[in-house]
Amino acid sequence: MPTVHRKPFGRAHGQSETDLWTLDSGTGVRAEILTYGGVLHSLTVPDTAGEPGPVVRSLPALDDYTDKNPYFGAIVGRYANRIAHGRFTLDGTTHHIPANDRGHALHGGPDGFHTKIWQAEADRTDSAAVLRLTLHSPDGDMGFPGALDVTATYTLDTAGTLSVDYTAATDRPTVVNLTNHAYLNLGDDDILGHTLQVDADAYLPVDLELSLIHL
């Protein structure tokens, strides 16, 4: 039977309480998610011999997540990847996003979704444990137009499948590109022996200058 548990994980920025939520499939797979940044803090799965082991990289304490790090496990937004020179034009208006990566705006800017405390609501059924995270981003947040209400839903089912589903609603035209920034740790010294397959109908092309996107 899947289960959901919550426990305190510390105070982000010295003031906001952060929780650690544990989703357990009841069949050997367990995921831990932080309300800070929506971070996938841990994902434990059994190997071929049935021994449980971690398969995502994580940091030991909340201070490590609030300090500078390469977005370990976080939900990034409003816009994942780089916006060239921190500006884009939408409906004839140019919007400026604070540059935080060599003159460009990376993953929504320095105070993007990876730095926010998300609201959490848990649920479970006979077949899955669910954690629903919500965040309100006001009009003008990091320079982006329109208020944005975001939901990220982590679901761990009894088959051992962890899924993350995103929805976002806005009150005016804007840009949005959400993803999770977990680093897989599959046990090898490097990734050269791994094969990745992405089941996608399309992809977002990037240019040759630091793989930047131009909006």
PDB file of N, CA, C and O in Angstrom, residues 1-42:
ATOM      1  N   MET A   1       0.850  -1.201   0.000  1.00  0.00           N
ATOM      2  CA  MET A   1       0.000   0.000   0.000  1.00  0.00           C
ATOM      3  C   MET A   1       0.886   1.252   0.000  1.00  0.00           C
ATOM      4  O   MET A   1       1.757   1.398   0.845  1.00  0.00           O
ATOM      5  N   PRO A   2       0.691   2.167  -0.949  1.00  0.00           N
ATOM      6  CA  PRO A   2       1.479   3.402  -0.968  1.00  0.00           C
ATOM      7  C   PRO A   2       1.225   4.254   0.276  1.00  0.00           C
ATOM      8  O   PRO A   2       0.113   4.250   0.830  1.00  0.00           O
ATOM      9  N   THR A   3       2.243   4.983   0.696  1.00  0.00           N
ATOM     10  CA  THR A   3       2.124   5.864   1.851  1.00  0.00           C
ATOM     11  C   THR A   3       2.768   7.212   1.555  1.00  0.00           C
ATOM     12  O   THR A   3       3.626   7.332   0.674  1.00  0.00           O
ATOM     13  N   VAL A   4       2.364   8.230   2.336  1.00  0.00           N
ATOM     14  CA  VAL A   4       2.915   9.580   2.240  1.00  0.00           C
ATOM     15  C   VAL A   4       3.213  10.075   3.651  1.00  0.00           C
ATOM     16  O   VAL A   4       2.357   9.968   4.538  1.00  0.00           O
ATOM     17  N   HIS A   5       4.430  10.612   3.836  1.00  0.00           N
ATOM     18  CA  HIS A   5       4.813  11.138   5.142  1.00  0.00           C
ATOM     19  C   HIS A   5       5.479  12.508   4.975  1.00  0.00           C
ATOM     20  O   HIS A   5       6.081  12.799   3.943  1.00  0.00           O
ATOM     21  N   ARG A   6       5.381  13.316   6.027  1.00  0.00           N
ATOM     22  CA  ARG A   6       5.992  14.653   6.020  1.00  0.00           C
ATOM     23  C   ARG A   6       6.794  14.840   7.299  1.00  0.00           C
ATOM     24  O   ARG A   6       6.399  14.401   8.379  1.00  0.00           O
ATOM     25  N   LYS A   7       7.954  15.544   7.167  1.00  0.00           N
ATOM     26  CA  LYS A   7       8.718  15.936   8.346  1.00  0.00           C
ATOM     27  C   LYS A   7       9.456  17.238   8.045  1.00  0.00           C
ATOM     28  O   LYS A   7       9.727  17.550   6.878  1.00  0.00           O
ATOM     29  N   PRO A   8       9.778  18.026   9.075  1.00  0.00           N
ATOM     30  CA  PRO A   8      10.501  19.286   8.860  1.00  0.00           C
ATOM     31  C   PRO A   8      11.903  19.027   8.315  1.00  0.00           C
ATOM     32  O   PRO A   8      12.538  18.019   8.644  1.00  0.00           O
ATOM     33  N   PHE A   9      12.392  19.978   7.498  1.00  0.00           N
ATOM     34  CA  PHE A   9      13.724  19.845   6.919  1.00  0.00           C
ATOM     35  C   PHE A   9      14.592  21.072   7.192  1.00  0.00           C
ATOM     36  O   PHE A   9      15.737  21.123   6.779  1.00  0.00           O
ATOM     37  N   GLY A  10      14.041  22.079   7.876  1.00  0.00           N
ATOM     38  CA  GLY A  10      14.819  23.279   8.171  1.00  0.00           C
ATOM     39  C   GLY A  10      14.118  24.525   7.688  1.00  0.00           C
ATOM     40  O   GLY A  10      13.022  24.466   7.126  1.00  0.00           O
ATOM     41  N   ARG A  11      14.774  25.651   7.909  1.00  0.00           N
ATOM     42  CA  ARG A  11      14.204  26.944   7.510  1.00  0.00           C
ATOM     43  C   ARG A  11      15.016  27.552   6.381  1.00  0.00           C
ATOM     44  O   ARG A  11      16.206  27.810   6.532  1.00  0.00           O
ATOM     45  N   ALA A  12      14.349  27.774   5.262  1.00  0.00           N
ATOM     46  CA  ALA A  12      15.007  28.378   4.110  1.00  0.00           C
ATOM     47  C   ALA A  12      15.176  29.865   4.326  1.00  0.00           C
ATOM     48  O   ALA A  12      14.257  30.550   4.775  1.00  0.00           O
ATOM     49  N   HIS A  13      16.358  30.372   4.002  1.00  0.00           N
ATOM     50  CA  HIS A  13      16.655  31.790   4.153  1.00  0.00           C
ATOM     51  C   HIS A  13      16.439  32.248   5.596  1.00  0.00           C
ATOM     52  O   HIS A  13      16.173  33.421   5.856  1.00  0.00           O
ATOM     53  N   GLY A  14      16.504  31.300   6.545  1.00  0.00           N
ATOM     54  CA  GLY A  14      16.402  31.631   7.952  1.00  0.00           C
ATOM     55  C   GLY A  14      15.013  31.940   8.445  1.00  0.00           C
ATOM     56  O   GLY A  14      14.831  32.312   9.600  1.00  0.00           O
ATOM     57  N   GLN A  15      13.983  31.788   7.597  1.00  0.00           N
ATOM     58  CA  GLN A  15      12.654  32.188   8.045  1.00  0.00           C
ATOM     59  C   GLN A  15      11.522  31.271   7.599  1.00  0.00           C
ATOM     60  O   GLN A  15      10.565  31.060   8.342  1.00  0.00           O
ATOM     61  N   SER A  16      11.593  30.699   6.419  1.00  0.00           N
ATOM     62  CA  SER A  16      10.475  29.920   5.898  1.00  0.00           C
ATOM     63  C   SER A  16      10.694  28.430   6.152  1.00  0.00           C
ATOM     64  O   SER A  16      11.724  27.872   5.746  1.00  0.00           O
ATOM     65  N   GLU A  17       9.749  27.794   6.825  1.00  0.00           N
ATOM     66  CA  GLU A  17       9.865  26.376   7.138  1.00  0.00           C
ATOM     67  C   GLU A  17       9.750  25.540   5.865  1.00  0.00           C
ATOM     68  O   GLU A  17       8.874  25.761   5.030  1.00  0.00           O
ATOM     69  N   THR A  18      10.666  24.596   5.732  1.00  0.00           N
ATOM     70  CA  THR A  18      10.659  23.678   4.598  1.00  0.00           C
ATOM     71  C   THR A  18      10.343  22.276   5.084  1.00  0.00           C
ATOM     72  O   THR A  18      10.850  21.837   6.110  1.00  0.00           O
ATOM     73  N   ASP A  19       9.505  21.564   4.328  1.00  0.00           N
ATOM     74  CA  ASP A  19       9.152  20.195   4.671  1.00  0.00           C
ATOM     75  C   ASP A  19       9.783  19.223   3.685  1.00  0.00           C
ATOM     76  O   ASP A  19      10.001  19.544   2.502  1.00  0.00           O
ATOM     77  N   LEU A  20      10.051  18.033   4.188  1.00  0.00           N
ATOM     78  CA  LEU A  20      10.475  16.913   3.364  1.00  0.00           C
ATOM     79  C   LEU A  20       9.324  15.914   3.316  1.00  0.00           C
ATOM     80  O   LEU A  20       8.895  15.391   4.351  1.00  0.00           O
ATOM     81  N   TRP A  21       8.820  15.653   2.109  1.00  0.00           N
ATOM     82  CA  TRP A  21       7.729  14.701   1.917  1.00  0.00           C
ATOM     83  C   TRP A  21       8.297  13.403   1.331  1.00  0.00           C
ATOM     84  O   TRP A  21       9.103  13.438   0.405  1.00  0.00           O
ATOM     85  N   THR A  22       7.857  12.285   1.892  1.00  0.00           N
ATOM     86  CA  THR A  22       8.290  10.989   1.406  1.00  0.00           C
ATOM     87  C   THR A  22       7.111  10.248   0.785  1.00  0.00           C
ATOM     88  O   THR A  22       6.080  10.048   1.433  1.00  0.00           O
ATOM     89  N   LEU A  23       7.270   9.871  -0.477  1.00  0.00           N
ATOM     90  CA  LEU A  23       6.298   9.028  -1.176  1.00  0.00           C
ATOM     91  C   LEU A  23       6.881   7.623  -1.245  1.00  0.00           C
ATOM     92  O   LEU A  23       7.998   7.435  -1.738  1.00  0.00           O
ATOM     93  N   ASP A  24       6.144   6.654  -0.751  1.00  0.00           N
ATOM     94  CA  ASP A  24       6.606   5.272  -0.760  1.00  0.00           C
ATOM     95  C   ASP A  24       5.608   4.431  -1.551  1.00  0.00           C
ATOM     96  O   ASP A  24       4.403   4.442  -1.259  1.00  0.00           O
ATOM     97  N   SER A  25       6.113   3.725  -2.551  1.00  0.00           N
ATOM     98  CA  SER A  25       5.231   2.937  -3.412  1.00  0.00           C
ATOM     99  C   SER A  25       4.676   1.714  -2.707  1.00  0.00           C
ATOM    100  O   SER A  25       3.680   1.127  -3.151  1.00  0.00           O
ATOM    101  N   GLY A  26       5.331   1.287  -1.617  1.00  0.00           N
ATOM    102  CA  GLY A  26       4.952   0.045  -0.961  1.00  0.00           C
ATOM    103  C   GLY A  26       5.511  -1.171  -1.664  1.00  0.00           C
ATOM    104  O   GLY A  26       5.297  -2.312  -1.215  1.00  0.00           O
ATOM    105  N   THR A  27       6.237  -0.945  -2.765  1.00  0.00           N
ATOM    106  CA  THR A  27       6.805  -2.053  -3.551  1.00  0.00           C
ATOM    107  C   THR A  27       8.301  -1.872  -3.764  1.00  0.00           C
ATOM    108  O   THR A  27       8.869  -2.439  -4.705  1.00  0.00           O
ATOM    109  N   GLY A  28       8.952  -1.038  -2.900  1.00  0.00           N
ATOM    110  CA  GLY A  28      10.411  -0.929  -2.960  1.00  0.00           C
ATOM    111  C   GLY A  28      10.967   0.354  -3.524  1.00  0.00           C
ATOM    112  O   GLY A  28      12.187   0.546  -3.523  1.00  0.00           O
ATOM    113  N   VAL A  29      10.117   1.242  -4.021  1.00  0.00           N
ATOM    114  CA  VAL A  29      10.582   2.522  -4.564  1.00  0.00           C
ATOM    115  C   VAL A  29      10.116   3.645  -3.642  1.00  0.00           C
ATOM    116  O   VAL A  29       8.959   3.654  -3.197  1.00  0.00           O
ATOM    117  N   ARG A  30      11.024   4.589  -3.362  1.00  0.00           N
ATOM    118  CA  ARG A  30      10.705   5.694  -2.459  1.00  0.00           C
ATOM    119  C   ARG A  30      11.269   6.992  -3.022  1.00  0.00           C
ATOM    120  O   ARG A  30      12.401   7.028  -3.504  1.00  0.00           O
ATOM    121  N   ALA A  31      10.474   8.055  -2.963  1.00  0.00           N
ATOM    122  CA  ALA A  31      10.897   9.377  -3.423  1.00  0.00           C
ATOM    123  C   ALA A  31      10.746  10.379  -2.293  1.00  0.00           C
ATOM    124  O   ALA A  31       9.776  10.323  -1.531  1.00  0.00           O
ATOM    125  N   GLU A  32      11.711  11.287  -2.179  1.00  0.00           N
ATOM    126  CA  GLU A  32      11.652  12.367  -1.192  1.00  0.00           C
ATOM    127  C   GLU A  32      11.676  13.701  -1.927  1.00  0.00           C
ATOM    128  O   GLU A  32      12.531  13.926  -2.790  1.00  0.00           O
ATOM    129  N   ILE A  33      10.724  14.567  -1.562  1.00  0.00           N
ATOM    130  CA  ILE A  33      10.570  15.860  -2.245  1.00  0.00           C
ATOM    131  C   ILE A  33      10.548  16.968  -1.209  1.00  0.00           C
ATOM    132  O   ILE A  33       9.879  16.861  -0.177  1.00  0.00           O
ATOM    133  N   LEU A  34      11.269  18.053  -1.493  1.00  0.00           N
ATOM    134  CA  LEU A  34      11.289  19.221  -0.622  1.00  0.00           C
ATOM    135  C   LEU A  34      10.285  20.256  -1.108  1.00  0.00           C
ATOM    136  O   LEU A  34      10.100  20.436  -2.322  1.00  0.00           O
ATOM    137  N   THR A  35       9.677  20.963  -0.160  1.00  0.00           N
ATOM    138  CA  THR A  35       8.847  22.099  -0.569  1.00  0.00           C
ATOM    139  C   THR A  35       9.718  23.265  -1.029  1.00  0.00           C
ATOM    140  O   THR A  35       9.247  24.137  -1.762  1.00  0.00           O
ATOM    141  N   TYR A  36      10.978  23.309  -0.607  1.00  0.00           N
ATOM    142  CA  TYR A  36      11.897  24.326  -1.123  1.00  0.00           C
ATOM    143  C   TYR A  36      12.294  23.940  -2.550  1.00  0.00           C
ATOM    144  O   TYR A  36      12.909  22.899  -2.796  1.00  0.00           O
ATOM    145  N   GLY A  37      11.908  24.770  -3.499  1.00  0.00           N
ATOM    146  CA  GLY A  37      12.268  24.535  -4.889  1.00  0.00           C
ATOM    147  C   GLY A  37      11.606  23.342  -5.536  1.00  0.00           C
ATOM    148  O   GLY A  37      11.922  23.000  -6.679  1.00  0.00           O
ATOM    149  N   GLY A  38      10.687  22.671  -4.813  1.00  0.00           N
ATOM    150  CA  GLY A  38      10.096  21.449  -5.365  1.00  0.00           C
ATOM    151  C   GLY A  38      11.134  20.380  -5.643  1.00  0.00           C
ATOM    152  O   GLY A  38      10.946  19.520  -6.512  1.00  0.00           O
ATOM    153  N   VAL A  39      12.227  20.400  -4.878  1.00  0.00           N
ATOM    154  CA  VAL A  39      13.395  19.558  -5.155  1.00  0.00           C
ATOM    155  C   VAL A  39      13.079  18.074  -4.991  1.00  0.00           C
ATOM    156  O   VAL A  39      12.524  17.660  -3.968  1.00  0.00           O
ATOM    157  N   LEU A  40      13.462  17.282  -5.985  1.00  0.00           N
ATOM    158  CA  LEU A  40      13.473  15.828  -5.834  1.00  0.00           C
ATOM    159  C   LEU A  40      14.757  15.490  -5.083  1.00  0.00           C
ATOM    160  O   LEU A  40      15.835  15.380  -5.659  1.00  0.00           O
ATOM    161  N   HIS A  41      14.627  15.350  -3.774  1.00  0.00           N
ATOM    162  CA  HIS A  41      15.788  15.204  -2.899  1.00  0.00           C
ATOM    163  C   HIS A  41      16.374  13.796  -2.967  1.00  0.00           C
ATOM    164  O   HIS A  41      17.587  13.612  -2.821  1.00  0.00           O
ATOM    165  N   SER A  42      15.526  12.809  -3.180  1.00  0.00           N
ATOM    166  CA  SER A  42      16.002  11.430  -3.199  1.00  0.00           C
ATOM    167  C   SER A  42      15.045  10.558  -3.989  1.00  0.00           C
ATOM    168  O   SER A  42      13.828  10.780  -3.960  1.00  0.00           O
TER     169      SER A  42
END
